Amino acid sequence: MAPALPRRRLLQAALFATATPAFSYAAGGGSAAAATLPAPSAWTLRPFELKDVKVGQGVFAAKRQLMLDHGRGYDVNRLLQVFRANAGLSTGGAVAPGGWEGLDGEANGNLRGHYTGHFLTMLSQAYASTGDQVYADKIRTMTGALTDVRAALRKDPAVLSATGRFGTAAENVRGSYQYVSLPAAVLNGSATITLSAWVKPTHGANWTRVFDFGNNNTRYMYLAARNASGVPRFAISTNGPGGEQGLNGTAALPLNQWSHLAVTISGSTGTLYVNGTSVAQNTSMTLNPSSLGALTNNWLGRSNFDDPVFAGVYDEFNVWSRALTAAEITSLQSNRAAASSAGRGTLASYTFDETTGGTFADASGRGLTATLRRTWGGPSHAGFLAAYPETQFIDLESRTSPDYTKVWAPYYTAHKILKGLLDAYLATDDARALDLASGMCDWMYSRLSKLPEATLQRMWGIFSSGEFGGIVETIVDLYSINGKAEHLALARLFDLDKLIDACAANTDTLDGLHANQHIPIFTGLIRLYDATGEARYLTAAKNFWGMVVPHRMYGIGGTSTAEFWKARGVVAGTISDTTAESCCAYNLLKLSRMLFFHEQDPKYMDYYERALYNQVLGSKQDKADAEKPLVTYFIGLTPGHVRDYTPKQGTTCCEGTGMESATKYQDSVYFKKADGSALYVNLYSPTTLAWAEKGVTVTQSTDYPREQGSTLTFGGGSAAFELRLRVPSWATSGFRVTVNGSAVSGTPVAGSYFAVSRTWRSGDVVKVAIPFRARVEKALDDPGLQTLFYGPVNLVARNSGTSYLQFGLFRNAALSGDLLPSLSPVSGKPLHYTLNGTEFAPFSEGTEDPTHAYFRRSEPKVVFGGTDSGVTNPAKADGTTFLDEVWAGAPFSSKAALVSRVQSTVNSWVSAGLLGQADGRQVVTTAQNASYQS
């Protein structure tokens, strides 16, 4: 991989010398989709903006409305809570979402902030699609808050004033990583001492410190609000935890209530007071503050160990160089120290009356001003924006192994935030969003450009920790707007050369890789090709797609098991409860779409239809919910699996991409040629396209896939172009097109586009007939394990059994090879059928019914047209049965053609000793006497 480094550096130099901005932007407000991404010149096709394609009533509209309602009603201040807390700003009492977003979620919320980015993208797409101002208002609220957050992170922390026990107080928001640092002289070497504090804890984490005075985790003196048993603990040690002399309380401090804590040490006696009452005493103490010597870390709220920062409010912290009496401590319960019999602390006295700034005055007369600090210092660059400290990014640079409790994909999270901001800008033309996005890229470049090539390659190769999602694609998109050379150079710093070079050489190395860590890498490579012309990027993306589809693809279009890929061609062998991660389908759709912009191979849109109409639709529950988007993480394909629409306590990556998917269903229905000479109709979906450059509208009226076809009506003016209608690969016969009632000549070919070229005028009507047929798709590694399709629709059995069901489908097969006659339609339920008493329904229906996506094919007897020959259906060593081989010849033009196929197959199997002559004659006779549908 050695040539990669010089190539990058040379490119950087060239870019810095020649780059010019490609786009200018407005300075404020605006309307829906006020800004657009420039289309790459390498794209032979161009997409339409979401605002140009309106969604009509149908399966997509119903699912979308559920998500639109969720986005409309959700309080975005909950999403902003983690950002505001990280910056030390008031959270306004907002409660962060659960799951991966909150500090109490998986891995302590080390992915927090990612969901906010998803939500911004969802709102942006919702606004672009509907023009509803409520979404723009939410976007601007979020953009404004994130602008405030970045500004706060650029500065030293400032006091967050709150109502105190007596007056004002200082709040330490959970998640702020803030604490108060006291000068080194605070204890003054005193042997006798009293420490007193009013605190109002807001979270019950164990081992958070009210104070901790020490040098390290060997020499210290602390008061914890809660120990492992949940009660206050004071301890002093010169020999670490094993040498602690301590005092333990008897009851937990209540949350969100004021409590007074005091510790006295005099001679060999230490006493702990809670709310004026002595709760613990140790008369055998040999240590006191003077035993510790000079201490460097004198902290309120922070631990000398790796413990959580205290979350709560402080009012009055006093230190005396004597042991207060019980009466004096009692007097502190109802008065400020200055008004009590104890008086102010003689060593230090802080009232926390400050309402601005980052320092606290000492009223003891010793002038020991305290300072508010962050545990992690501060950002390395003014463009930094995140919902957690920069420490994850720093750690990753030296990390050699994964540990998501320490580092959980920081650049992945950065991508989601960056993408959300860019989408917010494109939707609302709010320059603040663009400035935030540009600043994030400036910050990333300032870090990554300083790292050696070997470090970058190691980072991006670490599972999970090094995952960066679609960040490259988004950075290049931003570059296409601002033309900033450093941003294109930044995008190339994410090159994972080992993977790129293997895929460019068409060498499949995917076995064992984390699927969704790698799929979006290739959307970024396509955009890098667009920006640089480097062919290996596009070649790698094309080859990679072919390694996944169909070799690692389930029938619904999904991929991965337990988030990982297995060996090429292993499908049945990977089916589990954790197959088909929803993010994988989301990213494969993006990749297919982008590849199609470069090369109009219909296989990309065939895949798009498969995954969109099955996994993506089926991943969204058909139910309203104000709290959660109700989207699956995994879709188990094991027998009897019940989909989980509230995975991992919520706010996962898949719920995020699920929100995005449900607000952009229309993004690939239509494409246009770059020169405007053709309109591609990729999907049959009730939509209305407004093609502004041509001055025409195209309205699709259809209930597809409940309807086997679509009607396209033209409006507006007249325009000459070629209408290219996708002929699905499964549409093997009967695809027909009429224009204004007249049949269009030509022979449609399955897996291609059928072209109609003319000058289109308002009122022109195109009707497309797309006859469906039922068929099966076999698992690549186990042909007997199959899944059932009717046209584009995957039909799944609803059954609570947990073993593979067995079904036969040839008994009433039509001459066309259509297996549908073997199933019985369910009255009043479109696309629902029964077979042997089991109901089959579209996978896309978001129910909680137990389903069987795959079943075991069982054809024990040779049956034709419902007539049983009485002959056992023999099989070859590879599992191929006699009936499999007969029906592989479908479609048949006539009954005679079928009988001829039966006769030739009998002859072959009899000759091979697989079928007896008498049985063969009986099979042929049965085929001759049976009746068939066409």
PDB file of N, CA and C in Angstrom, residues 180-212:
ATOM      1  N   VAL A 180     -15.008  21.611  39.946  1.00  0.00           N
ATOM      2  CA  VAL A 180     -14.416  22.832  40.496  1.00  0.00           C
ATOM      3  C   VAL A 180     -13.035  22.486  41.043  1.00  0.00           C
ATOM      4  N   SER A 181     -12.042  23.227  40.597  1.00  0.00           N
ATOM      5  CA  SER A 181     -10.668  23.028  41.045  1.00  0.00           C
ATOM      6  C   SER A 181     -10.317  24.093  42.081  1.00  0.00           C
ATOM      7  N   LEU A 182      -9.862  23.638  43.243  1.00  0.00           N
ATOM      8  CA  LEU A 182      -9.483  24.550  44.319  1.00  0.00           C
ATOM      9  C   LEU A 182      -7.959  24.693  44.362  1.00  0.00           C
ATOM     10  N   PRO A 183      -7.447  25.821  44.827  1.00  0.00           N
ATOM     11  CA  PRO A 183      -5.998  26.007  44.902  1.00  0.00           C
ATOM     12  C   PRO A 183      -5.326  24.979  45.804  1.00  0.00           C
ATOM     13  N   ALA A 184      -4.033  24.771  45.603  1.00  0.00           N
ATOM     14  CA  ALA A 184      -3.295  23.734  46.321  1.00  0.00           C
ATOM     15  C   ALA A 184      -3.261  23.966  47.817  1.00  0.00           C
ATOM     16  N   ALA A 185      -3.379  25.225  48.231  1.00  0.00           N
ATOM     17  CA  ALA A 185      -3.229  25.541  49.659  1.00  0.00           C
ATOM     18  C   ALA A 185      -4.502  25.377  50.455  1.00  0.00           C
ATOM     19  N   VAL A 186      -5.526  24.814  49.879  1.00  0.00           N
ATOM     20  CA  VAL A 186      -6.836  24.838  50.530  1.00  0.00           C
ATOM     21  C   VAL A 186      -6.827  24.139  51.894  1.00  0.00           C
ATOM     22  N   LEU A 187      -6.132  23.021  52.047  1.00  0.00           N
ATOM     23  CA  LEU A 187      -6.138  22.307  53.332  1.00  0.00           C
ATOM     24  C   LEU A 187      -5.098  22.864  54.308  1.00  0.00           C
ATOM     25  N   ASN A 188      -4.093  23.540  53.764  1.00  0.00           N
ATOM     26  CA  ASN A 188      -3.116  24.282  54.568  1.00  0.00           C
ATOM     27  C   ASN A 188      -2.377  23.389  55.563  1.00  0.00           C
ATOM     28  N   GLY A 189      -2.306  22.069  55.275  1.00  0.00           N
ATOM     29  CA  GLY A 189      -1.576  21.166  56.160  1.00  0.00           C
ATOM     30  C   GLY A 189      -2.214  20.960  57.514  1.00  0.00           C
ATOM     31  N   SER A 190      -3.482  21.302  57.641  1.00  0.00           N
ATOM     32  CA  SER A 190      -4.149  21.205  58.943  1.00  0.00           C
ATOM     33  C   SER A 190      -4.308  19.756  59.376  1.00  0.00           C
ATOM     34  N   ALA A 191      -4.101  19.513  60.652  1.00  0.00           N
ATOM     35  CA  ALA A 191      -4.320  18.184  61.216  1.00  0.00           C
ATOM     36  C   ALA A 191      -5.760  18.036  61.692  1.00  0.00           C
ATOM     37  N   THR A 192      -6.323  19.131  62.166  1.00  0.00           N
ATOM     38  CA  THR A 192      -7.711  19.150  62.615  1.00  0.00           C
ATOM     39  C   THR A 192      -8.514  19.932  61.589  1.00  0.00           C
ATOM     40  N   ILE A 193      -9.685  19.400  61.244  1.00  0.00           N
ATOM     41  CA  ILE A 193     -10.397  20.014  60.106  1.00  0.00           C
ATOM     42  C   ILE A 193     -11.878  19.701  60.146  1.00  0.00           C
ATOM     43  N   THR A 194     -12.665  20.579  59.521  1.00  0.00           N
ATOM     44  CA  THR A 194     -14.074  20.323  59.224  1.00  0.00           C
ATOM     45  C   THR A 194     -14.319  20.721  57.778  1.00  0.00           C
ATOM     46  N   LEU A 195     -14.991  19.862  57.044  1.00  0.00           N
ATOM     47  CA  LEU A 195     -15.412  20.166  55.671  1.00  0.00           C
ATOM     48  C   LEU A 195     -16.929  20.049  55.620  1.00  0.00           C
ATOM     49  N   SER A 196     -17.576  21.028  55.012  1.00  0.00           N
ATOM     50  CA  SER A 196     -19.039  21.093  55.013  1.00  0.00           C
ATOM     51  C   SER A 196     -19.535  21.483  53.630  1.00  0.00           C
ATOM     52  N   ALA A 197     -20.599  20.831  53.148  1.00  0.00           N
ATOM     53  CA  ALA A 197     -21.156  21.153  51.829  1.00  0.00           C
ATOM     54  C   ALA A 197     -22.654  20.900  51.795  1.00  0.00           C
ATOM     55  N   TRP A 198     -23.352  21.765  51.083  1.00  0.00           N
ATOM     56  CA  TRP A 198     -24.743  21.523  50.708  1.00  0.00           C
ATOM     57  C   TRP A 198     -24.744  20.993  49.270  1.00  0.00           C
ATOM     58  N   VAL A 199     -25.372  19.858  49.064  1.00  0.00           N
ATOM     59  CA  VAL A 199     -25.431  19.281  47.716  1.00  0.00           C
ATOM     60  C   VAL A 199     -26.848  18.803  47.419  1.00  0.00           C
ATOM     61  N   LYS A 200     -27.202  18.869  46.141  1.00  0.00           N
ATOM     62  CA  LYS A 200     -28.470  18.310  45.665  1.00  0.00           C
ATOM     63  C   LYS A 200     -28.152  17.382  44.495  1.00  0.00           C
ATOM     64  N   PRO A 201     -27.925  16.101  44.769  1.00  0.00           N
ATOM     65  CA  PRO A 201     -27.582  15.177  43.678  1.00  0.00           C
ATOM     66  C   PRO A 201     -28.762  15.026  42.704  1.00  0.00           C
ATOM     67  N   THR A 202     -28.432  14.942  41.422  1.00  0.00           N
ATOM     68  CA  THR A 202     -29.474  14.732  40.412  1.00  0.00           C
ATOM     69  C   THR A 202     -29.365  13.358  39.747  1.00  0.00           C
ATOM     70  N   HIS A 203     -28.343  12.593  40.142  1.00  0.00           N
ATOM     71  CA  HIS A 203     -28.197  11.244  39.600  1.00  0.00           C
ATOM     72  C   HIS A 203     -27.538  10.366  40.641  1.00  0.00           C
ATOM     73  N   GLY A 204     -27.898   9.111  40.640  1.00  0.00           N
ATOM     74  CA  GLY A 204     -27.454   8.209  41.686  1.00  0.00           C
ATOM     75  C   GLY A 204     -26.264   7.352  41.338  1.00  0.00           C
ATOM     76  N   ALA A 205     -25.343   7.831  40.516  1.00  0.00           N
ATOM     77  CA  ALA A 205     -24.168   7.026  40.182  1.00  0.00           C
ATOM     78  C   ALA A 205     -23.313   6.808  41.431  1.00  0.00           C
ATOM     79  N   ASN A 206     -22.796   5.604  41.576  1.00  0.00           N
ATOM     80  CA  ASN A 206     -21.913   5.312  42.694  1.00  0.00           C
ATOM     81  C   ASN A 206     -20.545   5.957  42.507  1.00  0.00           C
ATOM     82  N   TRP A 207     -19.948   6.322  43.642  1.00  0.00           N
ATOM     83  CA  TRP A 207     -18.582   6.817  43.734  1.00  0.00           C
ATOM     84  C   TRP A 207     -18.377   8.215  43.161  1.00  0.00           C
ATOM     85  N   THR A 208     -19.457   8.933  42.850  1.00  0.00           N
ATOM     86  CA  THR A 208     -19.263  10.332  42.484  1.00  0.00           C
ATOM     87  C   THR A 208     -18.838  11.114  43.722  1.00  0.00           C
ATOM     88  N   ARG A 209     -17.909  12.046  43.555  1.00  0.00           N
ATOM     89  CA  ARG A 209     -17.299  12.735  44.677  1.00  0.00           C
ATOM     90  C   ARG A 209     -17.956  14.087  44.957  1.00  0.00           C
ATOM     91  N   VAL A 210     -18.231  14.319  46.231  1.00  0.00           N
ATOM     92  CA  VAL A 210     -18.550  15.685  46.646  1.00  0.00           C
ATOM     93  C   VAL A 210     -17.249  16.481  46.641  1.00  0.00           C
ATOM     94  N   PHE A 211     -16.198  15.908  47.215  1.00  0.00           N
ATOM     95  CA  PHE A 211     -14.865  16.464  47.079  1.00  0.00           C
ATOM     96  C   PHE A 211     -13.867  15.325  47.035  1.00  0.00           C
ATOM     97  N   ASP A 212     -12.698  15.613  46.474  1.00  0.00           N
ATOM     98  CA  ASP A 212     -11.602  14.647  46.426  1.00  0.00           C
ATOM     99  C   ASP A 212     -10.310  15.450  46.385  1.00  0.00           C
TER     100      ASP A 212
END
